[in-house]
Coordinates of C-alpha atoms and ligand atoms in Angstrom, one line a residue:
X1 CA -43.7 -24.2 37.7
X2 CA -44.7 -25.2 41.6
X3 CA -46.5 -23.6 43.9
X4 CA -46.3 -23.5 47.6
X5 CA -50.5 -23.4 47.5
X6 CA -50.5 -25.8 44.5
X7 CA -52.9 -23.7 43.2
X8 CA -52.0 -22.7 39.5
X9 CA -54.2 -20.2 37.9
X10 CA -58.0 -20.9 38.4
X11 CA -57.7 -24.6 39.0
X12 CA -56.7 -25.4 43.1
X13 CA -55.9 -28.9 44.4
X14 CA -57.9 -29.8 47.0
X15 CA -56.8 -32.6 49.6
X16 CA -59.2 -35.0 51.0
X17 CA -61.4 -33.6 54.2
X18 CA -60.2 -35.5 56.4
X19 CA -56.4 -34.4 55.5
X20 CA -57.6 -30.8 55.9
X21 CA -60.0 -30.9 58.8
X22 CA -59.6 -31.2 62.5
X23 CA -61.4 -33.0 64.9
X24 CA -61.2 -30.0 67.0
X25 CA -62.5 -27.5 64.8
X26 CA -66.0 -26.7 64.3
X27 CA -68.3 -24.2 62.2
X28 CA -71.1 -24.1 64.4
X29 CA -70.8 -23.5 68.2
X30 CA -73.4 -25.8 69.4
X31 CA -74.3 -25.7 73.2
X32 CA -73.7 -28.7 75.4
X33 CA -76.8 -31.4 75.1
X34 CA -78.5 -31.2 78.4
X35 CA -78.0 -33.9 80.7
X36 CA -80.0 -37.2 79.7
X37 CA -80.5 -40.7 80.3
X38 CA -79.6 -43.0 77.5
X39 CA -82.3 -45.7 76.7
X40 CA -78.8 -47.4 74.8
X41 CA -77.4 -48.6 77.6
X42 CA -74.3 -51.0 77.1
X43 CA -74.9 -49.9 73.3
X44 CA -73.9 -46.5 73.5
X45 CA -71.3 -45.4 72.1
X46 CA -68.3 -43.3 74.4
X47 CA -65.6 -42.7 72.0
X48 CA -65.5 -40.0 69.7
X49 CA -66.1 -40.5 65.9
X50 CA -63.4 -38.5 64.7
X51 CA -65.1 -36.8 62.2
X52 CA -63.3 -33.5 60.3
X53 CA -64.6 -30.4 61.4
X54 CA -63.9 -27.1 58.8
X55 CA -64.2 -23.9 59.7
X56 CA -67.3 -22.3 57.8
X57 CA -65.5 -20.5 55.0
X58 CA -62.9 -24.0 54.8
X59 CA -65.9 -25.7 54.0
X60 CA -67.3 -23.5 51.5
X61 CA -64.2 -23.3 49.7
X62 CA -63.5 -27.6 50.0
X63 CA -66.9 -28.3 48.5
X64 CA -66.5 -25.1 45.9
X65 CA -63.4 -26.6 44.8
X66 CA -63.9 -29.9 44.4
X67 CA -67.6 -28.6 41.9
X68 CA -65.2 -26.4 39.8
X69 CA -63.1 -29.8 38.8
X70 CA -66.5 -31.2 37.4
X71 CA -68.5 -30.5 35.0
X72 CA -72.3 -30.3 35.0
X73 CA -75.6 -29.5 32.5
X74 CA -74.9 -25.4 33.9
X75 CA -71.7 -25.6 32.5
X76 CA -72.3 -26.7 28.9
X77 CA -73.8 -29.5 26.4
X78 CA -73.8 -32.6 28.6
X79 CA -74.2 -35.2 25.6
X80 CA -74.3 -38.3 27.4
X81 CA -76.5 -41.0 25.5
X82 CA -79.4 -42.4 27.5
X83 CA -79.0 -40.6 30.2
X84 CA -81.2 -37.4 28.8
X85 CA -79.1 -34.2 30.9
X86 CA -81.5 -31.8 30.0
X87 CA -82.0 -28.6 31.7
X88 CA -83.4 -28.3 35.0
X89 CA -85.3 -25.1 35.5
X90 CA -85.0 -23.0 38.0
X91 CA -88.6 -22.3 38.9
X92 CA -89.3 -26.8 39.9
X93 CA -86.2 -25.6 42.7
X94 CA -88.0 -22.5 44.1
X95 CA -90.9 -24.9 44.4
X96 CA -89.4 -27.6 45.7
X97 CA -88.1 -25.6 48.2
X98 CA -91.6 -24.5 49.4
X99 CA -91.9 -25.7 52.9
X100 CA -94.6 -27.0 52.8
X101 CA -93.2 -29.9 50.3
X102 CA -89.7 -29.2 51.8
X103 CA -90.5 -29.2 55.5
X104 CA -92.8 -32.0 56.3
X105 CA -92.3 -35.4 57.1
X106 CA -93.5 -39.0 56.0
X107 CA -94.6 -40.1 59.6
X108 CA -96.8 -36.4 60.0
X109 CA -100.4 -37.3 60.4
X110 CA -102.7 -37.1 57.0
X111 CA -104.2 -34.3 58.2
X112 CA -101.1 -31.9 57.7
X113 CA -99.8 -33.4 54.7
X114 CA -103.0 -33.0 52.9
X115 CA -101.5 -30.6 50.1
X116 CA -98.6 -33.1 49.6
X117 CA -100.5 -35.2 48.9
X118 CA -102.6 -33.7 46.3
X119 CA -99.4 -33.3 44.8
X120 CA -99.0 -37.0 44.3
X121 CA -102.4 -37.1 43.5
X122 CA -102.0 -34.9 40.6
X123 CA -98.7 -36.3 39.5
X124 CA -100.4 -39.8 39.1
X125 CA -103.2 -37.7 36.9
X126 CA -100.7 -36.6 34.8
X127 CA -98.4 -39.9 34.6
X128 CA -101.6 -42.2 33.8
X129 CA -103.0 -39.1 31.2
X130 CA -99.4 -39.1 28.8
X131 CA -99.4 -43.1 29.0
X132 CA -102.7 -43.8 29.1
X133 CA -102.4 -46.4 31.7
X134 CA -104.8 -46.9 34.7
X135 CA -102.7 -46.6 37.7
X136 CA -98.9 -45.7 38.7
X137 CA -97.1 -46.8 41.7
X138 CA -95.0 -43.8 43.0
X139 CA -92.6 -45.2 45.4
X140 CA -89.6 -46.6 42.8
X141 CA -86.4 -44.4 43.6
X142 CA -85.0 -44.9 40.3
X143 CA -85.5 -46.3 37.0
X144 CA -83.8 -49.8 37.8
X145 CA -85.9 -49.7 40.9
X146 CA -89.0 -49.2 38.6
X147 CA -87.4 -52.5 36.7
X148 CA -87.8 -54.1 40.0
X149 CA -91.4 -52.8 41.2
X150 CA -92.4 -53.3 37.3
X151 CA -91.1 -57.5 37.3
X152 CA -92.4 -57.8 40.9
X153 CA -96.0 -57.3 40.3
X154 CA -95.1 -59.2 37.0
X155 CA -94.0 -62.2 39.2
X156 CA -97.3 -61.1 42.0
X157 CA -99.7 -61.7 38.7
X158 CA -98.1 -64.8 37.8
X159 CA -98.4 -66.5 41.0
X160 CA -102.2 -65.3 41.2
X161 CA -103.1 -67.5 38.9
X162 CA -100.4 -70.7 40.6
X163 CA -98.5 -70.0 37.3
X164 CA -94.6 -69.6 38.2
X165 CA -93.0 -68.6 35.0
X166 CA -89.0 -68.6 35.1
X167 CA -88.0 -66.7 32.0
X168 CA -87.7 -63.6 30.9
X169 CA -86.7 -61.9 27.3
X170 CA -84.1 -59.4 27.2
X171 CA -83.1 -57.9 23.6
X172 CA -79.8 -57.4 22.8
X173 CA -80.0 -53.8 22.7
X174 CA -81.4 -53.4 26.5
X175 CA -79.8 -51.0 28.7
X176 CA -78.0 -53.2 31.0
X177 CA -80.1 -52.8 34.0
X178 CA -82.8 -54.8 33.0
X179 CA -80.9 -58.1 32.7
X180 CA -79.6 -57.1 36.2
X181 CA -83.5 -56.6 37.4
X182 CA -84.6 -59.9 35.9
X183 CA -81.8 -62.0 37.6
X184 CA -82.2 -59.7 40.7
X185 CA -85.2 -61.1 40.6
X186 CA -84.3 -64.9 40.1
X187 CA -85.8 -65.0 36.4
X188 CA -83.3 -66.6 33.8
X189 CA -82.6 -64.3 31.1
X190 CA -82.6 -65.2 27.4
X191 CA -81.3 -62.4 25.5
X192 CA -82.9 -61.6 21.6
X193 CA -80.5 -60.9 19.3
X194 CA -81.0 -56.9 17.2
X195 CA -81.9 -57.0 13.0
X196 CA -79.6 -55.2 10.7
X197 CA -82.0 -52.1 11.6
X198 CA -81.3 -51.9 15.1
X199 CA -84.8 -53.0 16.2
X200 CA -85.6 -56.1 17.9
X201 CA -85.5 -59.4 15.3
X202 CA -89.5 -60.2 15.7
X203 CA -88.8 -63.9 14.1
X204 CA -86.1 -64.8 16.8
X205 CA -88.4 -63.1 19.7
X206 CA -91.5 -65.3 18.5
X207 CA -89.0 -68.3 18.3
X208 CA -88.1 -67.7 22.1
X209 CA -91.3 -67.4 23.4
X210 CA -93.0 -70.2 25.0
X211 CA -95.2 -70.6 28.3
X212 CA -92.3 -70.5 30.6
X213 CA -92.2 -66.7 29.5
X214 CA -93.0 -64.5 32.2
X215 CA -92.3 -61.2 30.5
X216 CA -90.3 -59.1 27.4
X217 CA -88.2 -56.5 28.9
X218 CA -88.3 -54.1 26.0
X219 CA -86.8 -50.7 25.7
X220 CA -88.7 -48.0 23.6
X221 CA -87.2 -46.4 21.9
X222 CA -84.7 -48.8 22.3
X223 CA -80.7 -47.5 23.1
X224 CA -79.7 -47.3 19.4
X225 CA -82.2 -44.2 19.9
X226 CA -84.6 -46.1 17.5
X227 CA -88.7 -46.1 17.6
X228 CA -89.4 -50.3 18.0
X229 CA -91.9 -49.9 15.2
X230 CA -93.0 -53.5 15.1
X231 CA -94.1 -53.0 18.8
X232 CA -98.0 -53.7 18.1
X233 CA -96.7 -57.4 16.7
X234 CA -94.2 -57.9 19.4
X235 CA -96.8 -56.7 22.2
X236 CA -99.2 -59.2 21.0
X237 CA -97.0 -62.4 20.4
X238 CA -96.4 -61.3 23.7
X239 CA -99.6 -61.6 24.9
X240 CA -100.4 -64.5 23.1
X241 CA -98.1 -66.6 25.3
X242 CA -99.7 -65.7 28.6
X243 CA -96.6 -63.4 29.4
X244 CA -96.4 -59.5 30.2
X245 CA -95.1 -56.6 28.3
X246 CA -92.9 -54.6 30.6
X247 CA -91.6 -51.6 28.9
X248 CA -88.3 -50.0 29.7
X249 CA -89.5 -46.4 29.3
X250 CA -86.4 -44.2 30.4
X251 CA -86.4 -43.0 27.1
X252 CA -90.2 -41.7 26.9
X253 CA -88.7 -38.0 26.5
X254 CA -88.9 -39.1 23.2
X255 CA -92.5 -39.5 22.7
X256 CA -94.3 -38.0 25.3
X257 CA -97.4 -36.1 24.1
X258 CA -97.1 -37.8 21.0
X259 CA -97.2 -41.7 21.7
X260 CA -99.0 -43.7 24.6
X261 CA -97.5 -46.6 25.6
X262 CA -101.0 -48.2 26.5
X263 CA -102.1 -48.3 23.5
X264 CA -99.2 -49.9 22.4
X265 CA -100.1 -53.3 24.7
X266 CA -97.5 -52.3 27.1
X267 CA -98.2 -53.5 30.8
X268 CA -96.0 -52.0 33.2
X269 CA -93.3 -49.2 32.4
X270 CA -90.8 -47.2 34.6
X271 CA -90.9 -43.4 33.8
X272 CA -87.5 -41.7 34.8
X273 CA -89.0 -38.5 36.3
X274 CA -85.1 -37.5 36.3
X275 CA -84.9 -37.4 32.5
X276 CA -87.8 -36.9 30.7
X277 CA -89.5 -34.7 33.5
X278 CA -86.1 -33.0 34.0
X279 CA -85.4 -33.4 37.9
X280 CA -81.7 -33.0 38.5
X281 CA -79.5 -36.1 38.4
X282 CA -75.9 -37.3 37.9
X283 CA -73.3 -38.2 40.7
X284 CA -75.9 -40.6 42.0
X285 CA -78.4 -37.7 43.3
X286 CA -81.6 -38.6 43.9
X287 CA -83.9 -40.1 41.1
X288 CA -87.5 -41.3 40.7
X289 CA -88.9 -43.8 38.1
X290 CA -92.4 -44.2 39.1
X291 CA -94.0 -47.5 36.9
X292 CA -97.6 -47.0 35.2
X293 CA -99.3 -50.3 35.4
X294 CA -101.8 -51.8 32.3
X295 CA -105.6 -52.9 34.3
X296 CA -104.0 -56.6 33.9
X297 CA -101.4 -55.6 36.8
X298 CA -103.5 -52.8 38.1
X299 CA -104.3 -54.5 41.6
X300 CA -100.6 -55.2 42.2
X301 CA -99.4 -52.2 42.2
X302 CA -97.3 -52.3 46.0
X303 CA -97.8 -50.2 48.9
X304 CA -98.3 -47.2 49.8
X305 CA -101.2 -45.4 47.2
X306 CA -102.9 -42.3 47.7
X307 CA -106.8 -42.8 47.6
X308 CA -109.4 -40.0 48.0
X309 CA -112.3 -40.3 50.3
X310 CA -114.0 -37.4 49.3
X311 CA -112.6 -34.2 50.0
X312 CA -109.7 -36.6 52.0
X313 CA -106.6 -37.7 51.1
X314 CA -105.0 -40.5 52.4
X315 CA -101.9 -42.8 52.1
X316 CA -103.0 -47.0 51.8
X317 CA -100.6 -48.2 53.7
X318 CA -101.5 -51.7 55.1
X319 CA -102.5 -54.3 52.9
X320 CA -105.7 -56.1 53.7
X321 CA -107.0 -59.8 53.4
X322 CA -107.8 -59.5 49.5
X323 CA -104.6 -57.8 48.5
X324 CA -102.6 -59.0 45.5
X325 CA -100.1 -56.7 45.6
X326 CA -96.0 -57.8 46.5
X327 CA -96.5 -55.2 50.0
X328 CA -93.9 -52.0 50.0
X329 CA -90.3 -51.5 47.5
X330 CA -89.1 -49.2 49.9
X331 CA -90.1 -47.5 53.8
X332 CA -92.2 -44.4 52.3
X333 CA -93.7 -43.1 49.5
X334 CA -91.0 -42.2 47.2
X335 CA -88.8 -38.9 46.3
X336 CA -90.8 -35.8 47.2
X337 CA -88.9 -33.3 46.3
X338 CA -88.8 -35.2 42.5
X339 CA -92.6 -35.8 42.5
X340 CA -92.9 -31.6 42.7
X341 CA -90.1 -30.6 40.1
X342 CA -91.5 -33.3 37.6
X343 CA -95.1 -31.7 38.5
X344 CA -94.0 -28.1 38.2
X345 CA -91.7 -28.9 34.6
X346 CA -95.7 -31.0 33.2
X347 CA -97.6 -27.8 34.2
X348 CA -95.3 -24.6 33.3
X349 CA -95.1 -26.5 29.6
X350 CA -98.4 -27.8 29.8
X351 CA -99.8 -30.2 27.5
X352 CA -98.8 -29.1 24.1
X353 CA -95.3 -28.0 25.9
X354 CA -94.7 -31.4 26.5
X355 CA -95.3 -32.7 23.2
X356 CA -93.2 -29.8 21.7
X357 CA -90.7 -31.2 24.4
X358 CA -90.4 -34.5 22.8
X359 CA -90.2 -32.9 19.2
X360 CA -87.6 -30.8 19.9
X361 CA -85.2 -33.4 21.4
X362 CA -85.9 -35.5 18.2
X363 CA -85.5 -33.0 16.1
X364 CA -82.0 -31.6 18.0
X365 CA -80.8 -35.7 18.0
X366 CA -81.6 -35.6 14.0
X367 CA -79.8 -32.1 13.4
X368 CA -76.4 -33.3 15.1
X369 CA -77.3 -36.8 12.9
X370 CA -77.5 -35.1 9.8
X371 CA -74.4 -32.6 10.0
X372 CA -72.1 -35.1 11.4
X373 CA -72.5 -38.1 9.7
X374 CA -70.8 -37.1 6.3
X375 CA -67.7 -37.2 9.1
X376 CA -68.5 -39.6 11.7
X377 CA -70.0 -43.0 11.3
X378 CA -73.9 -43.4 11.9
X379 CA -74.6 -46.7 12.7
X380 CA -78.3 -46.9 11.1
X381 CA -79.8 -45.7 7.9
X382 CA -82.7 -42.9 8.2
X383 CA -83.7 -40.6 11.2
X384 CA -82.9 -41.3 14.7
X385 CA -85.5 -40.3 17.7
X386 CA -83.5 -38.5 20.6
X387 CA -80.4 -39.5 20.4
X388 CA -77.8 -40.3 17.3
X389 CA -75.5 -43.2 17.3
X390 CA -72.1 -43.5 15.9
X391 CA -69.6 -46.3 15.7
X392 CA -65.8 -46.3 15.6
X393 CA -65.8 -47.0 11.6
X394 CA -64.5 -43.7 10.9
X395 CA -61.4 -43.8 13.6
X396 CA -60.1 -47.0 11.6
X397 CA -56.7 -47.6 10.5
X398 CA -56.3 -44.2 12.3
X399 CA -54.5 -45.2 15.7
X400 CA -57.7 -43.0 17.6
X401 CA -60.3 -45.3 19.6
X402 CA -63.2 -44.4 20.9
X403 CA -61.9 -43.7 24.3
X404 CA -59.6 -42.0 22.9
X405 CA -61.9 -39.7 20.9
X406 CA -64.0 -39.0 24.2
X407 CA -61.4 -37.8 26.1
X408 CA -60.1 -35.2 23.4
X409 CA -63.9 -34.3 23.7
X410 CA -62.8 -33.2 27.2
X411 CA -60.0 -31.0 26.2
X412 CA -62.1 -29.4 23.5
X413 CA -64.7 -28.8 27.2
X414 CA -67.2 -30.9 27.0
X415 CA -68.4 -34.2 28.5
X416 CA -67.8 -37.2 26.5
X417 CA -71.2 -38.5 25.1
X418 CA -72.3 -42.4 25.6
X419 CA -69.5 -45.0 25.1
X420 CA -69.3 -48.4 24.1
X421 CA -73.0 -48.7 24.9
X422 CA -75.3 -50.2 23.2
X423 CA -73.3 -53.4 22.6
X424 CA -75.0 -54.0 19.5
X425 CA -72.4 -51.6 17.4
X426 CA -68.8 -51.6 17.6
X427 CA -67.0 -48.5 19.9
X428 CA -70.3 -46.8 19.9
X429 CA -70.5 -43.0 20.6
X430 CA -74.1 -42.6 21.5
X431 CA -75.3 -38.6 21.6
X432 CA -78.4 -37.7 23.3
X433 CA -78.6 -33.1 23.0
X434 CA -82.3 -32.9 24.7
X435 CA -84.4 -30.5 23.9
X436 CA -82.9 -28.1 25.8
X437 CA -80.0 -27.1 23.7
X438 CA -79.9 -24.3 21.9
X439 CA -78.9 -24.3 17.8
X440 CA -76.2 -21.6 18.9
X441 CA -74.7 -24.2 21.2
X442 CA -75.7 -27.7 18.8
X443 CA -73.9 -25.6 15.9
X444 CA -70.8 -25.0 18.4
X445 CA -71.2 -28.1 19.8
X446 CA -71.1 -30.1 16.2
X447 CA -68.2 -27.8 14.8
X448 CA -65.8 -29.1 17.6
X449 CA -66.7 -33.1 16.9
X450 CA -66.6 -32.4 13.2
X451 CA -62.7 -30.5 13.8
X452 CA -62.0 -33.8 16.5
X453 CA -63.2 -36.1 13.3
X454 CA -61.3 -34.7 10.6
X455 CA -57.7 -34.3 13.0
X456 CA -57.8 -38.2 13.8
X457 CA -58.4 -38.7 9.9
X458 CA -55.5 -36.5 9.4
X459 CA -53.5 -38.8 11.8
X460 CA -52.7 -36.3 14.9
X461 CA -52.6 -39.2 17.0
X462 CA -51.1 -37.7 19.7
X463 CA -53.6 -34.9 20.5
X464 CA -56.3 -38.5 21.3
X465 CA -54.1 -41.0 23.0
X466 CA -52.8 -38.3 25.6
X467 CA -55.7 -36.6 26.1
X468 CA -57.2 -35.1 28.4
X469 CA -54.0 -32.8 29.0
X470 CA -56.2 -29.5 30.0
X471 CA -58.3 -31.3 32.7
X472 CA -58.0 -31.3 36.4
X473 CA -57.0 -35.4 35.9
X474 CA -55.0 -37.2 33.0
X475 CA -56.5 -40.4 32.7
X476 CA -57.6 -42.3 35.7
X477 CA -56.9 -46.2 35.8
X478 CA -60.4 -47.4 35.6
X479 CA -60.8 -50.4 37.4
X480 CA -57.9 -50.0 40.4
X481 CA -60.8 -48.5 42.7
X482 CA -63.0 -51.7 42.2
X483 CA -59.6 -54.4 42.4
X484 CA -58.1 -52.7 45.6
X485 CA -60.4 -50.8 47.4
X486 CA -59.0 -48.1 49.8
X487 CA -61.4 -48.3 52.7
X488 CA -59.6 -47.2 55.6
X489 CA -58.3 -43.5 55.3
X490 CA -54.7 -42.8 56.9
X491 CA -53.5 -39.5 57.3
X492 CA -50.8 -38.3 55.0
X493 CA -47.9 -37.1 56.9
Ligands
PLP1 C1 -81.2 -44.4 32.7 C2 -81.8 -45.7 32.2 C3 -82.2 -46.7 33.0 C4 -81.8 -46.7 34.5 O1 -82.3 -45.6 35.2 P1 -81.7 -45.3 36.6 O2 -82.6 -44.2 37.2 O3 -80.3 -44.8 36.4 O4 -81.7 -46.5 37.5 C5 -82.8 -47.8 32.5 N1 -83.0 -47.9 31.2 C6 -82.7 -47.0 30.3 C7 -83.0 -47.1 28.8 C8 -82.1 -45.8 30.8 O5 -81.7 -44.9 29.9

């Protein structure tokens, strides 16, 4: 069947903006700017842009479109491993938009921003309270940014003391950013190989350290979803070498209110305020992975910090002749809007909320453990934290991969979980529920893998390796984007 529209039932193409727009068209009737002079000059630019206008109701319908071909946490479970797609309540929007957080700018004078920042002030309470760490730097956009605020005072302390270390320890089962930070930040990174329990192999750490060590990049719990539960050896073998403990604590929706990473020996840590302190994320939105600092890196936390002078507020902003700190990551403070959903998800649970937080993601990543792996392949003996991991053993000798088993997850409506990551399995097939998932929609959710499971054992072939056939897309060519690169946009005639 064709259609003049291509629309066919509820799913509608949609053509690139600039395909559908006009130059000429606009939704807004804005009057003329008045008449100015250009401080430019010669720099100015004459010719138009070019860019599309829509009409208003074209623009709606491009943008509500192109949202129904995707598919988001409102839609259903979003199992995705590591990344922690929890639920954002509605109630950290409605304050978020409050204009007072929503309205206000970073260059407004102290005065007027007082209330924001008591915000931030209150964050930091609760951020160095669940870690037990004596300060936090705010500003990090995002947890690899964290990495890179976290290793920069790292490399600040170092040079302190005149020491300039060029190593640092990456396990085997690291999320991939933090070999990237490390060499981002022109350390040489040795990687530690994983035990037969998916936990860093302590004897191979202790063999690598030495005093050209400046840190152990460590997650925890680490990407097999596992608690690190040597960590009190490793942190001080750590120590013991003159080198820092930085913490890759993404997955701290796993332990908050139950474990504090100070009193583990951990010295810096990023905090994605996007997964455990549900803010929204995905599609590269907006993130925030402030770092807590141990009192050994303390005084190089960067620029800007919010210090009270009494009843004032205000924003440190330069640093002075005695500073230690590395100066600013970024131009201001960090992701308002995140620092007030995090703040408003800590408070409406409260303390014990939070903890219950933590123990219902374990106990929902231990549920879809236990009822799946009599079908699927756990990769570990014994309980998982918050998220369960799978290899590809059961898909052998049956012609299914673990692509191919992700995209049938698509046709069945669901996002795929976590693929091929961690490394330290084979075809992994990482699942992360949260919390937020109901035992209606785990139980749902489980009966659909466990039917996927059984028809590759029973050798439908065909249903994987063609799959998806009921999304918007078959399957894309995944690299063709990166290899030729379509930066210039023609119109189509
Ligand atoms: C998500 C994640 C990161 C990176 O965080 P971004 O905000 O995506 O930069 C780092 N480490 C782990 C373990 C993660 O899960």
């Amino acid at each position: 069947m064709t259609s003049v529209s291509t629309h066919f039932a509820l799913d509608h193409e949609e053509a690139l903006i600039f395909d559908i727009g006009d130059t000429k068209r606009s939704g807004v009737d804005l009057p003329s700017p008045a008449a100015h002079k250009s401080r430019l000059g010669n720099a100015a630019r004459t010719a138009e842009i070019g860019l599309p206008g829509l009409s208003e109701p074209e623009a709606v319908r491009h943008y509500t479109r192109l949202s129904r071909k995707n598919y988001a946490i409102d839609m259903g479970v979003f199992p995705l491993g590591s990344c922690t797609m929890k639920h954002n309540p509605r109630l950290n929007e409605k304050m978020a938009r409050l204009p007072g957080f929503a309205d206000i700018h970073p260059l407004q004078p102290m005065s007027t921003v007082q209330g924001a920042l008591e915000l931030m002030e209150l964050l930091a309470h609760w951020l160095t309270t669940l870690t037990g760490m004596p300060a936090v730097a705010l500003s990090p956009k995002a947890g690899a940014h964290g990495e890179l605020c976290g290793l920069m005072a790292i490399r600040a302390a170092h040079e302190a003391r005149g020491d300039a270390r060029k190593v640092v320890l990456v396990p085997e089962s690291a999320h991939g950013t933090n070999p990237a930070t490390a060499a981002l930040c022109g350390y040489e990174v040795k990687s530690i190989p994983a035990n037969a329990r998916g936990r860093v192999d302590v004897e191979a750490l202790k063999a690598a350290l030495s005093p050209d060590v400046a840190a152990l990049m460590l997650t925890n719990p680490n990407t097999c979803g596992l608690f690190e539960n040597e960590i009190l050896t490793i942190a001080k073998a750590v120590h013991d070498v003159g080198a820092y403990f930085y913490c890759d604590g993404a997955n701290f929706n796993a332990i908050v209110g139950r474990v504090r990473p100070g009193d583990l020996g951990v010295d810096a840590m990023h905090i994605n305020l996007h997964k455990t302190f549900s803010t929204p994320h995905g599609g590269g939105g907006p993130g925030s992975g402030p770092v807590v600092l141990s009192a050994a890196l303390q005084s190089f936390a960067p620029l800007p910090y919010v210090v009270r002078d009494g009843e004032q507020l205000r924003l440190v902003e330069q640093r002075d002749a005695a500073a230690q700190n590395f100066g600013r990551l970024s131009a201001f403070h960090g992701q308002m809007g995140m620092f007030v959903r995090a703040l408003a998800y800590m408070m409406s649970h409260g303390a014990n909320g939070l903890r219950r937080v933590a123990e219902d993601a374990v106990l929902n990543a231990n549920y879809v453990l236990a009822s799946l792996k009599d079908v699927m392949s756990a990769s570990f003996e014994g309980p998982c934290m918050h998220e369960a991991l799978f290899d590809d053993r059961f898909l052998k000798d049956t012609g299914v991969s673990t692509l191919d088993f992700a995209k049938a997850m698509i046709d069945a409506g669901y996002h795929p979980m976590t693929m091929y990551f961690p490394l330290v399995v084979h075809g992994a097939l990482l699942i992360e529920p949260t919390e937020s998932e109901s035992k209606a929609s785990l139980d749902t959710f489980i009966a659909d893998l466990r039917e996927l499971a059984l028809a590759a054992k029973a050798g439908d072939v065909e249903r994987f390796t063609a799959a998806p056939t009921r999304a918007p897309r078959r399957r894309l060519d995944e690299t063709q984007a990166a290899r030729k690169p379509v930066l210039r946009w023609e119109k189509q005639a």
